[in-house]
Short mmCIF file of C-alpha atoms and ligand atoms in Angstrom, two decimals:
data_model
loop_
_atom_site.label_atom_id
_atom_site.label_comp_id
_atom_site.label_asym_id
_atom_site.label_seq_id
_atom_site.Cartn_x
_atom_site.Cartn_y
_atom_site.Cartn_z
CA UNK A 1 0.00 0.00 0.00
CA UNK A 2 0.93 3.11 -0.82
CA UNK A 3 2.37 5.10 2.12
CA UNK A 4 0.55 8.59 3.25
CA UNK A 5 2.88 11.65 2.85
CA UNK A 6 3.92 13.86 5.76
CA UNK A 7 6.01 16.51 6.75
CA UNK A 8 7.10 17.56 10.18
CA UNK A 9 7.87 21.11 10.46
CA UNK A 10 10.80 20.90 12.63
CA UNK A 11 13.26 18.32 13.90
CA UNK A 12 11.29 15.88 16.65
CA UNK A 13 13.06 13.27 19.15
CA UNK A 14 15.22 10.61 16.61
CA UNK A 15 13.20 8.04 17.69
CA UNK A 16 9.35 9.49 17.07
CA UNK A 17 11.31 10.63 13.62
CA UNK A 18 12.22 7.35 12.61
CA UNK A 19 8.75 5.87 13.47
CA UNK A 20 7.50 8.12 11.46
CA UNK A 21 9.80 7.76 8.60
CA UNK A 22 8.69 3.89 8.79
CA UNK A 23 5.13 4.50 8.88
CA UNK A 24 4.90 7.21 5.90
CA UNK A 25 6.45 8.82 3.33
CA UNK A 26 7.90 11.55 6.09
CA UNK A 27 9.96 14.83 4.92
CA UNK A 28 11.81 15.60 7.99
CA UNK A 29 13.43 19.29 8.52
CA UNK A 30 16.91 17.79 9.15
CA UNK A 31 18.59 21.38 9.27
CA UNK A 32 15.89 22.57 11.76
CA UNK A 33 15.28 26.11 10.22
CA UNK A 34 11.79 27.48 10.93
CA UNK A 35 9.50 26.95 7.88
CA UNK A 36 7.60 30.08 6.60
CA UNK A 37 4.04 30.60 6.45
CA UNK A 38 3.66 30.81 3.13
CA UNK A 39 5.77 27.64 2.75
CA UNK A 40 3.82 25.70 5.77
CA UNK A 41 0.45 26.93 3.14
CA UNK A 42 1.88 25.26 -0.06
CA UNK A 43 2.63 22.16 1.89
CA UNK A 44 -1.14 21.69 2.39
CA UNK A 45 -0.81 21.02 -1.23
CA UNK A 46 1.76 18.54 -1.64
CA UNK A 47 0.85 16.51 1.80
CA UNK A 48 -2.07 14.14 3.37
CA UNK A 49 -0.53 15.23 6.75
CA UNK A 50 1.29 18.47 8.10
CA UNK A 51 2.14 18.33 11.44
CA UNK A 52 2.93 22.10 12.96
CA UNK A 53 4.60 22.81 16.06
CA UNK A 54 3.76 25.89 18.45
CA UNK A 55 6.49 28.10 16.90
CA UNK A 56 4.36 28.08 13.31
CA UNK A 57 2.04 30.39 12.12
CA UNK A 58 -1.16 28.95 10.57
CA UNK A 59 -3.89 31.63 9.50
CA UNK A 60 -6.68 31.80 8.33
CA UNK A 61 -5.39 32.43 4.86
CA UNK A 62 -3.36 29.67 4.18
CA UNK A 63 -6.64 27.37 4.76
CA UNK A 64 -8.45 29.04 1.32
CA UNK A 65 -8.74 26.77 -1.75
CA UNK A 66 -8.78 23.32 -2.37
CA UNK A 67 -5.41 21.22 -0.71
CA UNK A 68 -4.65 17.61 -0.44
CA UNK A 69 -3.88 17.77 3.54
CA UNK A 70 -6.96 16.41 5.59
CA UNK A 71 -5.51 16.17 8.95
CA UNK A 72 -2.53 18.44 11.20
CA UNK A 73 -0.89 16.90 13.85
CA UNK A 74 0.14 19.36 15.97
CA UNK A 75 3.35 18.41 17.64
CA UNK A 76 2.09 20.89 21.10
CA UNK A 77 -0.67 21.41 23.42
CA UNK A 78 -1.48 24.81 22.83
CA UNK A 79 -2.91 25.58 19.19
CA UNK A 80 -3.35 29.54 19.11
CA UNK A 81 -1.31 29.40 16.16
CA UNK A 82 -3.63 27.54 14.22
CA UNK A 83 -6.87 29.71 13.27
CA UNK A 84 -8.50 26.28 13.80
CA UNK A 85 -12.17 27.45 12.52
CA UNK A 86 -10.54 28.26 9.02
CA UNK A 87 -8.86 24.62 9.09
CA UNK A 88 -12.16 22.86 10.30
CA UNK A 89 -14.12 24.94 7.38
CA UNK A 90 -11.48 23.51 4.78
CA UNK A 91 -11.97 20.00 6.12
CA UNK A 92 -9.21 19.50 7.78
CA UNK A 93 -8.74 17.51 11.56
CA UNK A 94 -7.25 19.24 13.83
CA UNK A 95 -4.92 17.04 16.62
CA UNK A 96 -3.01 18.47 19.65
CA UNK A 97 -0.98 16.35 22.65
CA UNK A 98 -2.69 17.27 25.91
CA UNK A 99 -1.74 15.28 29.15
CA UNK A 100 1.75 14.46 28.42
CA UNK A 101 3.36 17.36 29.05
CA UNK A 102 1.27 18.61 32.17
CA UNK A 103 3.86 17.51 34.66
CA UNK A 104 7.08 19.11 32.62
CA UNK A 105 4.81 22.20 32.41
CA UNK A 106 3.79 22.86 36.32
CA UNK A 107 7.58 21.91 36.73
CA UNK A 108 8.93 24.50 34.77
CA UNK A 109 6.18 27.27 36.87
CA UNK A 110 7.63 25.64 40.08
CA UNK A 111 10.99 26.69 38.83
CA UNK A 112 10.39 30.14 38.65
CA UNK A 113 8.91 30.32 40.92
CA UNK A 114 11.75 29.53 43.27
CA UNK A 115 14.16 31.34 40.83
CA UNK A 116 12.42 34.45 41.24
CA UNK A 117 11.68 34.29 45.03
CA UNK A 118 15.21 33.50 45.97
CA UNK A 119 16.89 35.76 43.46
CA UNK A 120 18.60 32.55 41.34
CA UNK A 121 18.99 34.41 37.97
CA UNK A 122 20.47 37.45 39.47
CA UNK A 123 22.40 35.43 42.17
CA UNK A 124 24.12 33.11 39.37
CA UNK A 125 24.59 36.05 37.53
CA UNK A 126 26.44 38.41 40.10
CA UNK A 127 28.74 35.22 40.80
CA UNK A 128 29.94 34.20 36.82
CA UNK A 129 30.21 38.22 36.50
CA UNK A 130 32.86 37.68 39.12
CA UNK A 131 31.18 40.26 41.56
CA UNK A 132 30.44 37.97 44.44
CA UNK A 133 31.58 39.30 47.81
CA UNK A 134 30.96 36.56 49.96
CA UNK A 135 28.62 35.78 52.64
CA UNK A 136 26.98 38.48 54.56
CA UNK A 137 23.25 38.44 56.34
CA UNK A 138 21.83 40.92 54.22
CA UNK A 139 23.21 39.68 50.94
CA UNK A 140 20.12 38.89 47.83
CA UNK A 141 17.71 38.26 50.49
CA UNK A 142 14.34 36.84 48.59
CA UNK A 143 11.20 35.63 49.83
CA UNK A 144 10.23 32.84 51.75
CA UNK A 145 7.63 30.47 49.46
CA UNK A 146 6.22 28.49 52.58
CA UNK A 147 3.10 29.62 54.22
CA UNK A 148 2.26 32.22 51.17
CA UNK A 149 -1.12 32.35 48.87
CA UNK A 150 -0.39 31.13 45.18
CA UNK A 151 -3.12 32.40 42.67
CA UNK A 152 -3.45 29.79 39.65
CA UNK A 153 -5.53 31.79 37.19
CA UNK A 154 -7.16 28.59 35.17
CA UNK A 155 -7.38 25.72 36.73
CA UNK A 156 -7.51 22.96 34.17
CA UNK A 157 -4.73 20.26 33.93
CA UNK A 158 -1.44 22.37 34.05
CA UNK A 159 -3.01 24.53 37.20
CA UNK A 160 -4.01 22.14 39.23
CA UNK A 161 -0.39 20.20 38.59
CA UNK A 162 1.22 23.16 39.54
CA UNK A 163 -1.05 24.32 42.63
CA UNK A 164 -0.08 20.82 44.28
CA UNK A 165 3.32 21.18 43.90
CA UNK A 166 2.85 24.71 45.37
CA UNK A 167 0.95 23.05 48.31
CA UNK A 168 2.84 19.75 49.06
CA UNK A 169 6.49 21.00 48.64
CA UNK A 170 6.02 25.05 50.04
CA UNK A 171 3.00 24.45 52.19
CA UNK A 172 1.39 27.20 50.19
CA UNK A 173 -2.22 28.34 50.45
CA UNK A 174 -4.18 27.91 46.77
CA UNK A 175 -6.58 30.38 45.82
CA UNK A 176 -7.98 30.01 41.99
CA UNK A 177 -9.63 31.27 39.60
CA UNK A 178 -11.78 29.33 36.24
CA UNK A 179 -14.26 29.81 34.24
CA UNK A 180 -15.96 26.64 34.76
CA UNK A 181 -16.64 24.27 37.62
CA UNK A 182 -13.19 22.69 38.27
CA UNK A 183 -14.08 19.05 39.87
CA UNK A 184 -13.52 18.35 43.37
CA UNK A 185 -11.44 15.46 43.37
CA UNK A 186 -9.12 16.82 40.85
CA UNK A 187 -8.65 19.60 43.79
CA UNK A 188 -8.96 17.28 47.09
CA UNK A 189 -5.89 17.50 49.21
CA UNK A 190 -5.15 21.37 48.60
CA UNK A 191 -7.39 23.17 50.50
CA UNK A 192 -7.94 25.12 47.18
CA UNK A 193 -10.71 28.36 47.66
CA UNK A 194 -12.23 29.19 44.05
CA UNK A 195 -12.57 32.95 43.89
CA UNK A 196 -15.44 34.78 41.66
CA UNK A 197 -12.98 37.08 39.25
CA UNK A 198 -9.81 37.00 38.37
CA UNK A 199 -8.88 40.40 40.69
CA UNK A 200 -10.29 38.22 43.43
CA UNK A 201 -7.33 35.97 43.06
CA UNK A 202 -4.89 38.74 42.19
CA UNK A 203 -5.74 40.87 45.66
CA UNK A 204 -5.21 37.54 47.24
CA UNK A 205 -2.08 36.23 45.94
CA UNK A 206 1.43 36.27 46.66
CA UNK A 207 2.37 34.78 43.82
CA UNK A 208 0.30 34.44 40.68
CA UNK A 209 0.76 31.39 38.15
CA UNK A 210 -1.08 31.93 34.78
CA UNK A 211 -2.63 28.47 33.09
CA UNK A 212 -4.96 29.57 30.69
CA UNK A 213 -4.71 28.78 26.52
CA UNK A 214 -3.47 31.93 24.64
CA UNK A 215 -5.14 33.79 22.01
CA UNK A 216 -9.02 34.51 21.79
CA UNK A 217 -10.47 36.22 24.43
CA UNK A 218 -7.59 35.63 26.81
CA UNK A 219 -5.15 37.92 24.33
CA UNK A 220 -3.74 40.47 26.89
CA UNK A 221 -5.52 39.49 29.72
CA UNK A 222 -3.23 40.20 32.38
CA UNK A 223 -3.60 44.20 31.44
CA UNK A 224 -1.90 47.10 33.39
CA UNK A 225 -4.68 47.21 36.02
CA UNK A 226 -4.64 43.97 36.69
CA UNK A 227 -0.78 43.61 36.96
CA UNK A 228 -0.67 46.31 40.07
CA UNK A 229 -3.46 44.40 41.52
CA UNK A 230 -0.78 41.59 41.90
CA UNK A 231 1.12 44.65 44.07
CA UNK A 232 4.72 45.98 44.34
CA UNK A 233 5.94 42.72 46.34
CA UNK A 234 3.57 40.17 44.07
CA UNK A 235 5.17 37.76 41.30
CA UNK A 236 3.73 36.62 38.43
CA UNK A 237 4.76 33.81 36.46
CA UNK A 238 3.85 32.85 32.87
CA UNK A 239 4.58 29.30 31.39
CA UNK A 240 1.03 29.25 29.56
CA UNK A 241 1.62 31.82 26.49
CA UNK A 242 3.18 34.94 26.08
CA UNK A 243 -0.21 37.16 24.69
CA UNK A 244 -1.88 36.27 27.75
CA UNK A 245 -0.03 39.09 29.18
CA UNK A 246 0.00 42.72 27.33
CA UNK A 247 3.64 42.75 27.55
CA UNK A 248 4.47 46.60 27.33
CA UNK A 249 2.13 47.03 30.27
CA UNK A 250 4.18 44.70 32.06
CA UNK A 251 7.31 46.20 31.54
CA UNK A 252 5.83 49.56 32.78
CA UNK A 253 4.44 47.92 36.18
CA UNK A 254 7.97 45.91 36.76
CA UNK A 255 9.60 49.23 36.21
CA UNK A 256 7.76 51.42 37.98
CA UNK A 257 7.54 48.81 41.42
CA UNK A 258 3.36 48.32 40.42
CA UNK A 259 4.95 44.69 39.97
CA UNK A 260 7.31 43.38 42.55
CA UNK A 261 9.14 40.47 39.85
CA UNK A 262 8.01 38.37 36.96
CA UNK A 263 9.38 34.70 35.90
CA UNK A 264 8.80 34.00 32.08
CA UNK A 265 9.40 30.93 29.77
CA UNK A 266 6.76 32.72 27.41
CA UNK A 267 6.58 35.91 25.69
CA UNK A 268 4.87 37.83 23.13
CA UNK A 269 6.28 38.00 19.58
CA UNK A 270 8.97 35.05 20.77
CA UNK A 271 11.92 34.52 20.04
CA UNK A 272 12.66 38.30 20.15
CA UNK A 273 12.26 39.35 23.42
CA UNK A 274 12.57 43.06 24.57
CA UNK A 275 15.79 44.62 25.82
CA UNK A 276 13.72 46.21 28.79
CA UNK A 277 13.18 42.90 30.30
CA UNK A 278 16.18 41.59 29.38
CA UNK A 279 18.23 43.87 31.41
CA UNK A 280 15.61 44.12 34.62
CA UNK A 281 17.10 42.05 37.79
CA UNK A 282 13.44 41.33 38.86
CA UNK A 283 12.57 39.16 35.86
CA UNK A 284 13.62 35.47 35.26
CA UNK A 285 13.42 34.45 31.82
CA UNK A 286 13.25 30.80 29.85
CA UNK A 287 13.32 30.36 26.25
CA UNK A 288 9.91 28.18 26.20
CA UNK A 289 11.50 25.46 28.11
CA UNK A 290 7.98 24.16 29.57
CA UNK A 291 8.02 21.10 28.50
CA UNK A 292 11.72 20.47 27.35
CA UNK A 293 12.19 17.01 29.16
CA UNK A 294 13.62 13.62 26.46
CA UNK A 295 10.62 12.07 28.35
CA UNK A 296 8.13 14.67 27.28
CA UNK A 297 9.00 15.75 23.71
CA UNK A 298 8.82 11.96 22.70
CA UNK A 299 5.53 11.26 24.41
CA UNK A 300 4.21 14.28 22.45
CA UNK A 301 5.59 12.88 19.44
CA UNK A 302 4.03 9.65 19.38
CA UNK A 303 0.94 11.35 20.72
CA UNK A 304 0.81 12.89 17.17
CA UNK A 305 1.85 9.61 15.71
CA UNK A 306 -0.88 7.67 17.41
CA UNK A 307 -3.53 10.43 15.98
CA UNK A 308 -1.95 10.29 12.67
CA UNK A 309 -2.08 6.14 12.94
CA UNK A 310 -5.69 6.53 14.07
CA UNK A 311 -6.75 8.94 11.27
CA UNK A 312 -5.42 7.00 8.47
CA UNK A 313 -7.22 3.63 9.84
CA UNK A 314 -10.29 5.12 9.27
CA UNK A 315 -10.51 5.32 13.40
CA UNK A 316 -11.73 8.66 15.48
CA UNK A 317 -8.75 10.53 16.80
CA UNK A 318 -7.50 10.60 20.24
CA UNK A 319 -6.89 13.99 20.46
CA UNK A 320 -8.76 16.14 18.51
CA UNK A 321 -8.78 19.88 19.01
CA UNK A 322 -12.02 21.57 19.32
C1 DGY B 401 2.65 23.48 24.14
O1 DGY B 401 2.62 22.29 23.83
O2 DGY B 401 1.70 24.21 23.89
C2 DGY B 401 3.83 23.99 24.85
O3 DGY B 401 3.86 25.36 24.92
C3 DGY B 401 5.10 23.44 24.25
O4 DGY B 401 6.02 23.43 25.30
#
């Protein structure tokens, strides 16, 4: 039988790759450069399958006209960068890889967490700059994590990951905030107190953790008023996506102490991030590590090789993106 044709966007883990490259007809981007728009829209022509990552653009223009692609396996979680009613009009099936990477994820909030509150970027930094003076009692003093409120600001999978670690490792208090009815025994344990609004949770919080998809209405939802609700000792960290928070607004607040610190691994118009930020001591910043584990980045690669499977059997898909 003939085998379907598909092309991965980017490199993925050697070993999804070469099941893959067993299974189809697979063009693999061996030099890793970032594929253009325009070039990710012609592939719809030439492929049964194209399988995006987060980092690609897919609008609503690339989805006009007839194609030969019928499903995209997108090799992420998060799909804001697929306009994914254009796709479904054009007939296309729309996959993502929820679950897998929930744990990696809350990890990567727990670790900026910490890195903010005890000063770890600007502590690592002062010592390779060769500026360290040595021990002294009031030397980078942070802030104590145990005993403080945490504000998780959607509360679906990734939140509630993160809220435990909060709770079990730093004894921190959960407050929350979601749009819909968040189970109870996905919260048991945690002593979690669902607030009305979102500036219920902010006024509350010590620290505030952001979990909700990107894009849509949630496109600069952490605006300037909301940012000095979070206060001139709050933090806020971000390892959901980078428009969730208008980020001039929160350059302004860090600046001007409406913001006490802010720990990033996402950011709006990513790579390129701003030199403001860059050179603020009160930020920690990741290049979109969330959910760099081996572990992880394979289990979301055969997540989208299990949908692709699935699809081409004739079978419903796993995962599909609604
Ligand atoms: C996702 O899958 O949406 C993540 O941002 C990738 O780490």
């Amino acid at each position: 039988m003939t085998k379907k044709k598909i092309l991965l966007t980017r490199r993925w883990p050697d070993s999804v790759e070469e099941r893959l490259s067993r299974d189809y007809e697979a063009t693999l981007n061996t030099d890793d450069v970032p594929m253009t728009t325009e070039a990710i829209g012609a592939a719809l022509n030439d492929y049964d399958a194209v399988c995006p990552t987060v980092s690609d653009k897919l609008p609503a223009e690339i989805f006009t006209g007839g194609h030969r692609a019928q499903i995209l396996g997108n090799y992420g979680v998060g799909f804001n960068h697929i306009d994914i009613a254009a796709a479904e009009a054009a007939g296309l099936v729309v996959t993502n890889t929820p679950g897998v990477l929930t744990d990696c994820t809350a990890d990567t909030a727990l670790t900026l967490m910490l890195m903010l509150a005890r000063r770890a970027g600007e502590g690592e930094r002062e010592l390779r700059a060769g500026n360290w003076a040595g021990w002294r009692p009031t030397h980078m003093m942070g802030t104590r994590l145990r005993g403080k409120t945490l504000g998780i600001i959607g509360m679906g999978r990734i939140g509630i990951a993160t809220a435990k670690r909060a709770h079990a490792a730093f004894g921190m208090k959960v407050v929350f905030y979601n749009l819909v009815d968040v189970p109870e025994e996905h919260i048991a344990g945690m002593d979690a107190v669902r607030m009305d609004t979102i500036e219920d949770v902010l006024e509350a919080a010590d620290v505030v953790s952001l979990h909700v998809p990107g894009g849509r209405d949630n496109t600069h939802l952490m605006n300037a008023e909301r940012l000095a609700l979070i206060g001139p000792d709050g933090m806020l960290i971000n390892s959901a996506r980078g428009d969730v928070i208008d980020q001039k607004a929160l350059i302004s607040a860090l600046k001007d102490g409406k913001l006490g610190g802010a720990g990033l691994d996402v950011f709006e118009g990513e790579p390129d991030i701003p030199a403001e930020l860059i050179a603020m001591e009160n930020t920690v910043l990741l290049p979109h590590l969330g959910s760099a584990t081996r572990e992880t980045r394979e289990d979301m690669g055969n997540m989208v090789a299990d949908n692709l499977d699935a699809f081409f059997a004739g079978k419903p898909v796993p995962n599909p993106v609604s």
